[in-house]
PDB file of C-alpha atoms in Angstrom:
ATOM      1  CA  UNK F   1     -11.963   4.635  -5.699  1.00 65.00           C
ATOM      2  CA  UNK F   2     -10.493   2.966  -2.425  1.00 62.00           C
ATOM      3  CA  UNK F   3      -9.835   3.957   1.001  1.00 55.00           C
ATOM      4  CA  UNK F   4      -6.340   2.925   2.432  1.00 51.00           C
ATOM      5  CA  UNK F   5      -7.972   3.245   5.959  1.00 50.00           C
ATOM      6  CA  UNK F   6      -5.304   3.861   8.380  1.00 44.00           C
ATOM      7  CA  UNK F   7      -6.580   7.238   9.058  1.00 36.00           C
ATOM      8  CA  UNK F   8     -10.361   5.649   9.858  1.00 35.00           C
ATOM      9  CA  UNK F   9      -8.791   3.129  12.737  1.00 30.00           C
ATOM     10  CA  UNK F  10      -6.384   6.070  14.299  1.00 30.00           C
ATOM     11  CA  UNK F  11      -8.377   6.399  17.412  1.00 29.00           C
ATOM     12  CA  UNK F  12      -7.543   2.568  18.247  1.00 27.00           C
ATOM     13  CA  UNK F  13      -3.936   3.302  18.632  1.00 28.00           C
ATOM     14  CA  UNK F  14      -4.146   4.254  22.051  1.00 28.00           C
ATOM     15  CA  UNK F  15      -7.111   2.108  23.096  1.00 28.00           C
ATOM     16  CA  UNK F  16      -6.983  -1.513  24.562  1.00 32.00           C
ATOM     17  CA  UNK F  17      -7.561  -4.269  22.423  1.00 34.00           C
ATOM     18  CA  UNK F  18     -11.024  -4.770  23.294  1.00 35.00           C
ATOM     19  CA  UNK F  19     -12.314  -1.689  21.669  1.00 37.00           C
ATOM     20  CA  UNK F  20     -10.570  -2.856  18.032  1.00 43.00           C
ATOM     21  CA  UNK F  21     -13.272  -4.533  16.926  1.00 48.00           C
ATOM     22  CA  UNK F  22     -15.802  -1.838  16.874  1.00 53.00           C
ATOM     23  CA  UNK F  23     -13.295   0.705  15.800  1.00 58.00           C
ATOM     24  CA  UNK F  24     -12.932  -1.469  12.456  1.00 72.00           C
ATOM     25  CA  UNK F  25     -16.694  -1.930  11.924  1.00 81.00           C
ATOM     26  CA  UNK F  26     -17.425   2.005  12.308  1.00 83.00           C
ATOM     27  CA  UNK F  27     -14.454   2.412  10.270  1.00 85.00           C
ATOM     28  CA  UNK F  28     -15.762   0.223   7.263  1.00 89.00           C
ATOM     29  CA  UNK F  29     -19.230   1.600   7.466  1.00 89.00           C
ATOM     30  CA  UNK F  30     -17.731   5.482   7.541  1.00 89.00           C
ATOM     31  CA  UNK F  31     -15.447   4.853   4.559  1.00 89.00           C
ATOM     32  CA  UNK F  32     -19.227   3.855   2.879  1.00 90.00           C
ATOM     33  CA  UNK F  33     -20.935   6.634   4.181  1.00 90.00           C
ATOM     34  CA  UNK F  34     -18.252   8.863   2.587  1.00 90.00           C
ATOM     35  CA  UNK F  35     -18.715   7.156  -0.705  1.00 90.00           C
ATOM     36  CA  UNK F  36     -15.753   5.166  -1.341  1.00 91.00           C
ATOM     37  CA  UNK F  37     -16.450   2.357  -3.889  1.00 90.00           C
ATOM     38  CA  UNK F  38     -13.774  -0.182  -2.186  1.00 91.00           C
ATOM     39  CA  UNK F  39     -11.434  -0.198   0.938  1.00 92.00           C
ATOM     40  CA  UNK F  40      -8.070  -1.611   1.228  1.00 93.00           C
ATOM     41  CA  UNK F  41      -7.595  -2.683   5.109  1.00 92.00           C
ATOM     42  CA  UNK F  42      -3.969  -2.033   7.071  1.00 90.00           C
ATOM     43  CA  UNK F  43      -4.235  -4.904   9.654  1.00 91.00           C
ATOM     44  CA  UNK F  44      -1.673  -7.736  10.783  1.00 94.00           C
ATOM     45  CA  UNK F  45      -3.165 -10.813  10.701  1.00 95.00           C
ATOM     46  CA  UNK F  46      -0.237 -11.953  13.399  1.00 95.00           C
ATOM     47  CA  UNK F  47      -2.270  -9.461  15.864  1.00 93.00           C
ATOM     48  CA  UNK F  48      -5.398  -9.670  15.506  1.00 91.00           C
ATOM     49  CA  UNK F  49      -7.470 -12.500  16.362  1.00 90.00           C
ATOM     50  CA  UNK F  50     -10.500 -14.633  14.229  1.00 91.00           C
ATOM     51  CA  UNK F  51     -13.210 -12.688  15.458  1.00 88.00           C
ATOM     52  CA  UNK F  52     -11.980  -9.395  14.225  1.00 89.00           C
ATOM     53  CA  UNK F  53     -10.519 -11.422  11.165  1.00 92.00           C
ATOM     54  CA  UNK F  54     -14.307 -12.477  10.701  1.00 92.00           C
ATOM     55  CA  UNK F  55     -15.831  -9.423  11.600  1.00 91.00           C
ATOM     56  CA  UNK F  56     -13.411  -7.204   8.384  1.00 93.00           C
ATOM     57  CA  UNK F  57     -15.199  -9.482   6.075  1.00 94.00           C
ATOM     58  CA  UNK F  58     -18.457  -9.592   7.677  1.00 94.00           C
ATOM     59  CA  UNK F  59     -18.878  -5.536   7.815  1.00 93.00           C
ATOM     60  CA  UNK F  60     -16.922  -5.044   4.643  1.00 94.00           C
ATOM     61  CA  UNK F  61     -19.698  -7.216   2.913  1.00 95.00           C
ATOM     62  CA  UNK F  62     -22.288  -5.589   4.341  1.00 94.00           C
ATOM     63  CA  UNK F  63     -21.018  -2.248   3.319  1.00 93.00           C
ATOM     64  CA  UNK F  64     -21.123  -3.337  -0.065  1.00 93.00           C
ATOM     65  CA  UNK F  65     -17.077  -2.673   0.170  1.00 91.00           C
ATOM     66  CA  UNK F  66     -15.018  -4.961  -2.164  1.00 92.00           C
ATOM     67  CA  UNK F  67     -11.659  -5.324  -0.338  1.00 94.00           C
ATOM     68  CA  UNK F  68      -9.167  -4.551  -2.956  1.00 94.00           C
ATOM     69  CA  UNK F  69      -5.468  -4.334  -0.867  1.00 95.00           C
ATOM     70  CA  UNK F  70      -3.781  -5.316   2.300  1.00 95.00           C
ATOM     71  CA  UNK F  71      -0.922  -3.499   2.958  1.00 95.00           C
ATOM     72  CA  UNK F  72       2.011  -5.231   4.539  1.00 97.00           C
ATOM     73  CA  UNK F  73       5.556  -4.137   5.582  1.00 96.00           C
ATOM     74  CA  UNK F  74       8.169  -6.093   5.954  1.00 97.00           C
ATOM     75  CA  UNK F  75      11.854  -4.945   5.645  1.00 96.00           C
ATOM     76  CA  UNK F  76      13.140  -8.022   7.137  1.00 96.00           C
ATOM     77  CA  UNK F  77      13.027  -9.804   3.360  1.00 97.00           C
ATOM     78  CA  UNK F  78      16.308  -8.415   2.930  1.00 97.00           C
ATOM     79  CA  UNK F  79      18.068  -8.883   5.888  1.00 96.00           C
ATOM     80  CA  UNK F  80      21.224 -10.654   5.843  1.00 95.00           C
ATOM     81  CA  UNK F  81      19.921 -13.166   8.501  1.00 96.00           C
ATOM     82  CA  UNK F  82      18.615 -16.290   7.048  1.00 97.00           C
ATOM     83  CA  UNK F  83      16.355 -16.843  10.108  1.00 98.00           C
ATOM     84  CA  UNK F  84      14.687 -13.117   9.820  1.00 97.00           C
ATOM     85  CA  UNK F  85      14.386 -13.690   6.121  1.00 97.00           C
ATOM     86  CA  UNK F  86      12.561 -17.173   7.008  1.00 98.00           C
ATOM     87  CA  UNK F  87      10.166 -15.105   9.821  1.00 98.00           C
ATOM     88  CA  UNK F  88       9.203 -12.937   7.247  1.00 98.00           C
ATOM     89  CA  UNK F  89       8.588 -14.762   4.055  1.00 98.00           C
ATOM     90  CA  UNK F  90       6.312 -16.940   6.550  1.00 98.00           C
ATOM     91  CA  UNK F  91       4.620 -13.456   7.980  1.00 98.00           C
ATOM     92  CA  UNK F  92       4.168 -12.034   4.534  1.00 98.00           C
ATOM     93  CA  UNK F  93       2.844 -15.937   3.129  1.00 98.00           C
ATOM     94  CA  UNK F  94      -0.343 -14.947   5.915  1.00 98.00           C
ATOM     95  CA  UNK F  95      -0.677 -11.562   4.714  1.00 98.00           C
ATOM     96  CA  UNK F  96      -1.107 -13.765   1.452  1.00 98.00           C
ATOM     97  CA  UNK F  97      -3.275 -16.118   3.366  1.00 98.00           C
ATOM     98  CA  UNK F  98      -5.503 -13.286   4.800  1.00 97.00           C
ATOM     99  CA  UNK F  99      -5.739 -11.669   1.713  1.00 98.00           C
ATOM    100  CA  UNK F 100      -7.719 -14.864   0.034  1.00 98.00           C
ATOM    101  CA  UNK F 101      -9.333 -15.291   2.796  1.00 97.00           C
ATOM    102  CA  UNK F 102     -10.819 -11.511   2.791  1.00 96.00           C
ATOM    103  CA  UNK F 103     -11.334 -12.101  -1.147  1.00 97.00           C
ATOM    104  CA  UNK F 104      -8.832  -9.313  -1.685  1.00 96.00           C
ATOM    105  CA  UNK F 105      -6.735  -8.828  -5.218  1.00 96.00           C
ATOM    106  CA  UNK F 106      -3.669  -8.081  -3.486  1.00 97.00           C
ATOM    107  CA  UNK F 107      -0.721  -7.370  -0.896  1.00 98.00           C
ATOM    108  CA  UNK F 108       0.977  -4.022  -1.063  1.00 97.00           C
ATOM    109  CA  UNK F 109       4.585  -5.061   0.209  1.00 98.00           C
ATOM    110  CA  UNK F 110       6.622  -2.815   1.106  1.00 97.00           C
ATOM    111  CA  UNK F 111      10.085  -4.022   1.068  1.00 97.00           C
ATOM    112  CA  UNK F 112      13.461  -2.479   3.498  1.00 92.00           C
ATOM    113  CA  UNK F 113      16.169  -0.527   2.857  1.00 96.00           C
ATOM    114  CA  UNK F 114      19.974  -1.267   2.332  1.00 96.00           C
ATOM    115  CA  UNK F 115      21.637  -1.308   5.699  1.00 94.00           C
ATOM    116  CA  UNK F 116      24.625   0.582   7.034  1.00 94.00           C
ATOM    117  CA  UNK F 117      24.531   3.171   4.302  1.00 92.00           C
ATOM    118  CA  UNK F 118      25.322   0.017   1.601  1.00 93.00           C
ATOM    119  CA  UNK F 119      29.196  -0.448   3.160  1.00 92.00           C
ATOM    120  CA  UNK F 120      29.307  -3.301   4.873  1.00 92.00           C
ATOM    121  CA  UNK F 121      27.255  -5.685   2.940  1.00 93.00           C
ATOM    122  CA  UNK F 122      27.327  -5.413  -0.758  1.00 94.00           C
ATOM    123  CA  UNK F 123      24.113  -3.604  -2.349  1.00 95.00           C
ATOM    124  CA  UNK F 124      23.838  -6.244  -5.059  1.00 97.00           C
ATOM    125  CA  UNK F 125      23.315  -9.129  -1.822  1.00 96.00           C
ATOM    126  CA  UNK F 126      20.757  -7.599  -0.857  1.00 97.00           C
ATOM    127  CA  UNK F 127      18.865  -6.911  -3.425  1.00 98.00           C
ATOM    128  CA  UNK F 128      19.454 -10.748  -4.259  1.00 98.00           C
ATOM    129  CA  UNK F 129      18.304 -11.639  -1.506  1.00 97.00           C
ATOM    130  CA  UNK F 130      15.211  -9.463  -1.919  1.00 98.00           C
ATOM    131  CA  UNK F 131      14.131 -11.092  -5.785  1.00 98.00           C
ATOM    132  CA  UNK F 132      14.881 -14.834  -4.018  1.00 98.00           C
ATOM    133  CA  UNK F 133      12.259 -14.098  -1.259  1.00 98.00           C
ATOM    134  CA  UNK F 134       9.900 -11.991  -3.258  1.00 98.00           C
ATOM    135  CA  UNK F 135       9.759 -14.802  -6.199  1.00 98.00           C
ATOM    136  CA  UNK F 136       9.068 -17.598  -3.129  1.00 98.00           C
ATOM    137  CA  UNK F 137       5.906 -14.825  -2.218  1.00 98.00           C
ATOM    138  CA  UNK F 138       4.944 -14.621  -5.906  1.00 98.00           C
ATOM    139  CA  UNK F 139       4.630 -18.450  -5.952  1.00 98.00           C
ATOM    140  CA  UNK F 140       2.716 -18.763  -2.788  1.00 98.00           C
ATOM    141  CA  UNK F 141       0.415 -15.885  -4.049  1.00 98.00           C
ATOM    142  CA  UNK F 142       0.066 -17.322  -7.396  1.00 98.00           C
ATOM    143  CA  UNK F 143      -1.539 -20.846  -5.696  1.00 98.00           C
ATOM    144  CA  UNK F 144      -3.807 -18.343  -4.072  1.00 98.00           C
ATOM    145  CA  UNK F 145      -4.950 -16.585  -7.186  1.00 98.00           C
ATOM    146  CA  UNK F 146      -4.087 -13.327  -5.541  1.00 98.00           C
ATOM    147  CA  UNK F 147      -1.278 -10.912  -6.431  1.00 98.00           C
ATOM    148  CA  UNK F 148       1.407  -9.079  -4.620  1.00 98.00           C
ATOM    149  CA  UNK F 149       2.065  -5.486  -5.444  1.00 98.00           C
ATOM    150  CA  UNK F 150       5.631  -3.465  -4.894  1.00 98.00           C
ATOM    151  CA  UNK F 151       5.417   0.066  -3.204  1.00 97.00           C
ATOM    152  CA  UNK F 152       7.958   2.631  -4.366  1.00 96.00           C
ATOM    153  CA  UNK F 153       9.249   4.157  -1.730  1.00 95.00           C
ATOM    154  CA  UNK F 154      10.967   7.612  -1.912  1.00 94.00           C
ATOM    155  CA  UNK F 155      13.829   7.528   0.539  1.00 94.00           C
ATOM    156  CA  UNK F 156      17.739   7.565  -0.257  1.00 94.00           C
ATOM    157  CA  UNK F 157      18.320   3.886   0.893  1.00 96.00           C
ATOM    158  CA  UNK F 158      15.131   2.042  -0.081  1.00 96.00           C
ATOM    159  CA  UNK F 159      15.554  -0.636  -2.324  1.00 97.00           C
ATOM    160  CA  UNK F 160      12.797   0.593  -4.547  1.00 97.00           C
ATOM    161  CA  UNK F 161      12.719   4.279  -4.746  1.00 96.00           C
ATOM    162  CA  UNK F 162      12.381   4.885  -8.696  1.00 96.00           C
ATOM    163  CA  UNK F 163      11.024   3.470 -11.511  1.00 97.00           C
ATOM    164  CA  UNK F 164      14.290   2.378 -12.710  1.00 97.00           C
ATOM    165  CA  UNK F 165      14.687   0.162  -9.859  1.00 97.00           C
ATOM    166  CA  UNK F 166      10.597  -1.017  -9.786  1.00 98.00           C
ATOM    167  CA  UNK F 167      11.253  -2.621 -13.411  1.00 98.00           C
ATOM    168  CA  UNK F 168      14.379  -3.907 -12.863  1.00 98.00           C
ATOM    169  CA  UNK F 169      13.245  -5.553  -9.652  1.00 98.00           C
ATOM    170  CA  UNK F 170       9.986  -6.975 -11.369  1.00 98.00           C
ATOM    171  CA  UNK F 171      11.987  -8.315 -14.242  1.00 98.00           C
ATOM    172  CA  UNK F 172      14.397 -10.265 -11.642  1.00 98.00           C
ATOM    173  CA  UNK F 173      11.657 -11.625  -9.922  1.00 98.00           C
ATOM    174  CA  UNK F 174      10.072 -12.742 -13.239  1.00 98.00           C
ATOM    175  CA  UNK F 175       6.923 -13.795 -11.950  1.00 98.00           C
ATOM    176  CA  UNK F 176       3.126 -12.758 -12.950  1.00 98.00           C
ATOM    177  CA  UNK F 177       1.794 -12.371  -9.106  1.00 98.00           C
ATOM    178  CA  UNK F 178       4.092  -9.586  -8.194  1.00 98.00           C
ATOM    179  CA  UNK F 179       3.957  -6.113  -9.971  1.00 98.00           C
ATOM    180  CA  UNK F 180       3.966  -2.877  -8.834  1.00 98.00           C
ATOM    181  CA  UNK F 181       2.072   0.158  -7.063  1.00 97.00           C
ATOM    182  CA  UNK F 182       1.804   3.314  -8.060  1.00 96.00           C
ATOM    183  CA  UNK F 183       1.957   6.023  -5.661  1.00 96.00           C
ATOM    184  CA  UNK F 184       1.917   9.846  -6.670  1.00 96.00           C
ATOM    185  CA  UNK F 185       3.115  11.604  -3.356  1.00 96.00           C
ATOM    186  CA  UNK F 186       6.310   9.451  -3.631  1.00 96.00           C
ATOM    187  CA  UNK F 187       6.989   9.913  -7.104  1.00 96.00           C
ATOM    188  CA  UNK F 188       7.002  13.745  -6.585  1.00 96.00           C
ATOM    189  CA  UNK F 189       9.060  13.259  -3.831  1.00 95.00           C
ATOM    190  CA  UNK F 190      11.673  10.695  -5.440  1.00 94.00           C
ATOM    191  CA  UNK F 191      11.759  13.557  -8.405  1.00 94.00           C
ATOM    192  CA  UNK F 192       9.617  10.784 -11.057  1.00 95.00           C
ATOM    193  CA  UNK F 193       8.174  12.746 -13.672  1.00 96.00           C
ATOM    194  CA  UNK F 194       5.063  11.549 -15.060  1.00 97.00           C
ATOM    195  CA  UNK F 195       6.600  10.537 -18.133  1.00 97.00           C
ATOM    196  CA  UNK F 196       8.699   7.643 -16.374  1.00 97.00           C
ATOM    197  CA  UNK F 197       5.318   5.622 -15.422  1.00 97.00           C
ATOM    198  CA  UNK F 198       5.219   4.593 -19.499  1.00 97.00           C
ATOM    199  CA  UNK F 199       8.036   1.987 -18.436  1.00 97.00           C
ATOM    200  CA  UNK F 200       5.604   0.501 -15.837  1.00 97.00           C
ATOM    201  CA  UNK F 201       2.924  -0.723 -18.687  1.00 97.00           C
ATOM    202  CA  UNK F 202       1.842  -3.889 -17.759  1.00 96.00           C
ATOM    203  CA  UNK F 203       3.892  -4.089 -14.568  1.00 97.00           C
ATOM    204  CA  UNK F 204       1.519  -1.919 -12.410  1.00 97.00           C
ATOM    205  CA  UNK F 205      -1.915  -3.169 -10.793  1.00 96.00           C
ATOM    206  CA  UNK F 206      -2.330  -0.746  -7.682  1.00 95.00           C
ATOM    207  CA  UNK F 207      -2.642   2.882  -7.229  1.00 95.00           C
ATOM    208  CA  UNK F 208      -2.052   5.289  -4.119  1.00 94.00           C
ATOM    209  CA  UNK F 209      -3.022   8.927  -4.233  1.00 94.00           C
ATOM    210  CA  UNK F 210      -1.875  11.854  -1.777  1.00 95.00           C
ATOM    211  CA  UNK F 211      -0.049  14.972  -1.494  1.00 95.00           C
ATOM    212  CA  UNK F 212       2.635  16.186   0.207  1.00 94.00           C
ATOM    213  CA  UNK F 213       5.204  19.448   0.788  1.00 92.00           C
ATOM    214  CA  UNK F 214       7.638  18.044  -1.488  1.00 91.00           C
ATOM    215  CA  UNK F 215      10.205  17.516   0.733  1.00 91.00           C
ATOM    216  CA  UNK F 216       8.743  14.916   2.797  1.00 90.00           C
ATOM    217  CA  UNK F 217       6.519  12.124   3.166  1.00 89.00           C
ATOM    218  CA  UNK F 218       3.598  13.028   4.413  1.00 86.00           C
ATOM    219  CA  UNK F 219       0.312  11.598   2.663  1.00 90.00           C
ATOM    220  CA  UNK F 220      -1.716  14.547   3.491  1.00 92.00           C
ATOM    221  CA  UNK F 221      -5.229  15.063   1.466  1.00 94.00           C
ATOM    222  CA  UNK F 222      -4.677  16.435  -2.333  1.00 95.00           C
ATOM    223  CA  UNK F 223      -4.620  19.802  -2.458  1.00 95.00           C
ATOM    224  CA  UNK F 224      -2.521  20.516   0.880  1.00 95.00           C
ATOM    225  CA  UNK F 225       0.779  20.322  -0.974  1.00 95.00           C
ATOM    226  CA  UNK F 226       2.771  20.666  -3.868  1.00 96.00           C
ATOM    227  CA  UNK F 227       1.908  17.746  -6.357  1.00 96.00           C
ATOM    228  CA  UNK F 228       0.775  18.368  -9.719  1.00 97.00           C
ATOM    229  CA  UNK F 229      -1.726  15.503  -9.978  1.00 97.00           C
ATOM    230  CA  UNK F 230      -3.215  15.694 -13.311  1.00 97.00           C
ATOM    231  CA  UNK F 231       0.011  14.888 -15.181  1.00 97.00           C
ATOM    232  CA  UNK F 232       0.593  11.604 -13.148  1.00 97.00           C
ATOM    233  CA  UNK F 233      -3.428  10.639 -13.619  1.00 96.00           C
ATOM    234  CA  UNK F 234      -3.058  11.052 -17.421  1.00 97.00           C
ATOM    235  CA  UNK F 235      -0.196   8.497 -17.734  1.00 97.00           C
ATOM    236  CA  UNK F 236      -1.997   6.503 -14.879  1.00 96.00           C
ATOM    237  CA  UNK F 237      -4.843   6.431 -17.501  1.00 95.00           C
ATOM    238  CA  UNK F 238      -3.347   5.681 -20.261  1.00 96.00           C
ATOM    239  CA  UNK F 239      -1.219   2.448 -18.319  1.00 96.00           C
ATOM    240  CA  UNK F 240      -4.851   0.769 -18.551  1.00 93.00           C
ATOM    241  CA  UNK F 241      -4.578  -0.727 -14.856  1.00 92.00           C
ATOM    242  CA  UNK F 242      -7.394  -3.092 -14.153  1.00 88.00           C
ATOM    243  CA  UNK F 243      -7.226  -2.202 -10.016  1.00 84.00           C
ATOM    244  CA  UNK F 244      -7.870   0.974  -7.881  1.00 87.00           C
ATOM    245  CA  UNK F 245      -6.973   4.026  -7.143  1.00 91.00           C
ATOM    246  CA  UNK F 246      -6.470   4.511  -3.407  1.00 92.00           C
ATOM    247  CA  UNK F 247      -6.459   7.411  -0.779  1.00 92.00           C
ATOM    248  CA  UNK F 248      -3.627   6.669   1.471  1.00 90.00           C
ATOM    249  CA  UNK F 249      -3.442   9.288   4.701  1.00 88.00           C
ATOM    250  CA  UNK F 250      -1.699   9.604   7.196  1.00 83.00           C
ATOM    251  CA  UNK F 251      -3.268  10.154  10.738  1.00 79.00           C
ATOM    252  CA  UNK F 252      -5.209  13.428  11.152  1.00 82.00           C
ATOM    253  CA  UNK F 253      -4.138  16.157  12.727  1.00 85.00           C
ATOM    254  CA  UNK F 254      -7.275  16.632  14.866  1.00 86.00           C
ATOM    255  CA  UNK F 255      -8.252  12.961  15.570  1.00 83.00           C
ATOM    256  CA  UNK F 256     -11.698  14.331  16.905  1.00 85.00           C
ATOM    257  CA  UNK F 257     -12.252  15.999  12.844  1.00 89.00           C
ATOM    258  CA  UNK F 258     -11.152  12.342  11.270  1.00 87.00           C
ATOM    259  CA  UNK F 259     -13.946  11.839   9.120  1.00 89.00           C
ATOM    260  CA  UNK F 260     -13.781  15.773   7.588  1.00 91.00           C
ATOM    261  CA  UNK F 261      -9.671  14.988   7.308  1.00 91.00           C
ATOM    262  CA  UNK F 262     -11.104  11.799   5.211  1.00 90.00           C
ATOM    263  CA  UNK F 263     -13.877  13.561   3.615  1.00 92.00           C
ATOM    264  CA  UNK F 264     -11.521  16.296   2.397  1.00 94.00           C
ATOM    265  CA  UNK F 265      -9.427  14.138   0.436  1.00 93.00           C
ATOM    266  CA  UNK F 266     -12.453  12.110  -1.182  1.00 92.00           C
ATOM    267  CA  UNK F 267     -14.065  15.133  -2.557  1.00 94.00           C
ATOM    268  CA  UNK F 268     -10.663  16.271  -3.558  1.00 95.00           C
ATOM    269  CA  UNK F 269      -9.537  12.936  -5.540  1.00 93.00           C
ATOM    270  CA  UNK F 270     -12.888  12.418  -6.636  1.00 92.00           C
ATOM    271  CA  UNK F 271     -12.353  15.711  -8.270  1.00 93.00           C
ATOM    272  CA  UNK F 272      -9.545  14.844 -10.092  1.00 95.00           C
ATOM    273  CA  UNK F 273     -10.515  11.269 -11.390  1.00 92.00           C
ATOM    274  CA  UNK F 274     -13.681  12.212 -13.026  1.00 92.00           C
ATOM    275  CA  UNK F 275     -11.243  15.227 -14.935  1.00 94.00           C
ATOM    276  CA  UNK F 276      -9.057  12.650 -16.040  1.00 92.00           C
ATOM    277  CA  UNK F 277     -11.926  10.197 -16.705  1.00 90.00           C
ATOM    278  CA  UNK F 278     -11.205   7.464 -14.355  1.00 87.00           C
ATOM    279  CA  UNK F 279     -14.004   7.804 -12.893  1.00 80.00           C
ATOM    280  CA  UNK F 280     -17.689   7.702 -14.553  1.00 59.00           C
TER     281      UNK F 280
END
């Protein structure tokens, strides 16, 4: 089990840059203490410089903390601007970079949304233009031996916001380094049921796991919501990923009670994996 650890480096959003560093090595070492097998780490390698690029592998080896994901966003791959496409294919390609360099499987991308509520430009151009520049990622991920993995997202305009869409998308792309994640707090909230994750055998390598009200996004700790996890873990199971299942949160409520907020959701999820039996 993995810790997406957003939630661990929440304090450093309102401190100055200088206090980043140790906020990512007490991070790391927390997620250990709290018994997390892996991490996946949420940091732009455009802002942050080579001693706190050095330091996340230093402290995650030292934790004993295999670094499975770095998780990237970048709606700009389908904008209709050929110079905001180029920024980002070149921003994602060091995501790619950072992620060999951190010895991590993959990059959860998350991709945009159509624009202008899909009347002005065509849908089908932009979801073109997102295979072109997702296959030129694949290929650049591919030399790297590392893999690139799709986040459905749940909203009305995002490109991929149901299974449907996540296969079609991988089958345009056509390409071995980019398949998909799995996350169960969207799927409730895009109205998936379980069932639909049979079409993603073979096409899925990453996992996120949260709860939420339902209605909207929220990545809260399973058990504060509405989703029925044990339906979505089966089929998980039986898909026979060879990757992780991660905790994705959101920031805590009380950022002085982080690690409880964190703790919550680890006993919770552990809970639920060794029910299923994914975890020994």
């Amino acid at each position: 089990m993995s810790y997406f650890p957003r939630v661990a480096f929440s304090r450093g959003i309102v401190a100055v840059k200088s206090f980043l560093v140790s906020l990512h090595a007490w991070g790391i070492h927390t997620t250990k203490e709290l018994g997390f097998d892996t991490i996946d780490i949420f940091a732009d390698p455009l802002d942050i410089d080579v001693r706190e690029r050095k330091l996340i592998k230093r402290e995650t080896d030292q934790a004993g903390l295999p670094i499975v994901s770095i998780c990237c966003v970048a709606v700009g791959l389908v904008d209709f601007n050929p110079s905001v496409q180029r920024f980002h294919i070149d921003r994602v390609k060091q995501y790619l970079d950072f992620a060999y360099e951190l010895d991590a499987k993959n990059v959860l991308l998350v991709l945009g949304e159509y624009i202008w509520n899909q009347e002005v430009i065509p849908p089908a151009e932009q979801w073109a233009t997102g295979v072109r520049t997702c296959r030129v990622l694949a290929e650049h991920a591919e030399k790297l031996g590392v893999q690139i993995a799709l986040e459905l997202e749940p909203f009305a305009l995002s490109l991929l916001n149901n299974v449907d869409r996540m296969v079609r998308f991988i089958d345009d792309v056509d390409h071995p380094a980019l398949q998909a994640n799995i996350d169960v707090s969207h799927l409730c909230l895009a109205n998936v049921a379980p069932e639909e994750l049979r079409r993603l055998k073979g096409k899925a390598i990453h996992v996120h796991i949260s709860d939420c009200d339902g209605k909207k996004h929220g990545d809260l700790p399973p058990g504060r919501g509405v989703v029925d996890f044990l339906p979505y873990l089966r089929e998980i199971k039986n898909l026979g990923i060879d990757g992780a299942v991660s905790i994705e949160l959101e920031y805590s409520p009380d950022p002085d009670r982080i690690e409880d907020w964190v703790r919550e959701a680890y006993t919770a999820t552990d809970l639920l994996m060794r029910e299923i039996g994914l975890r020994g």
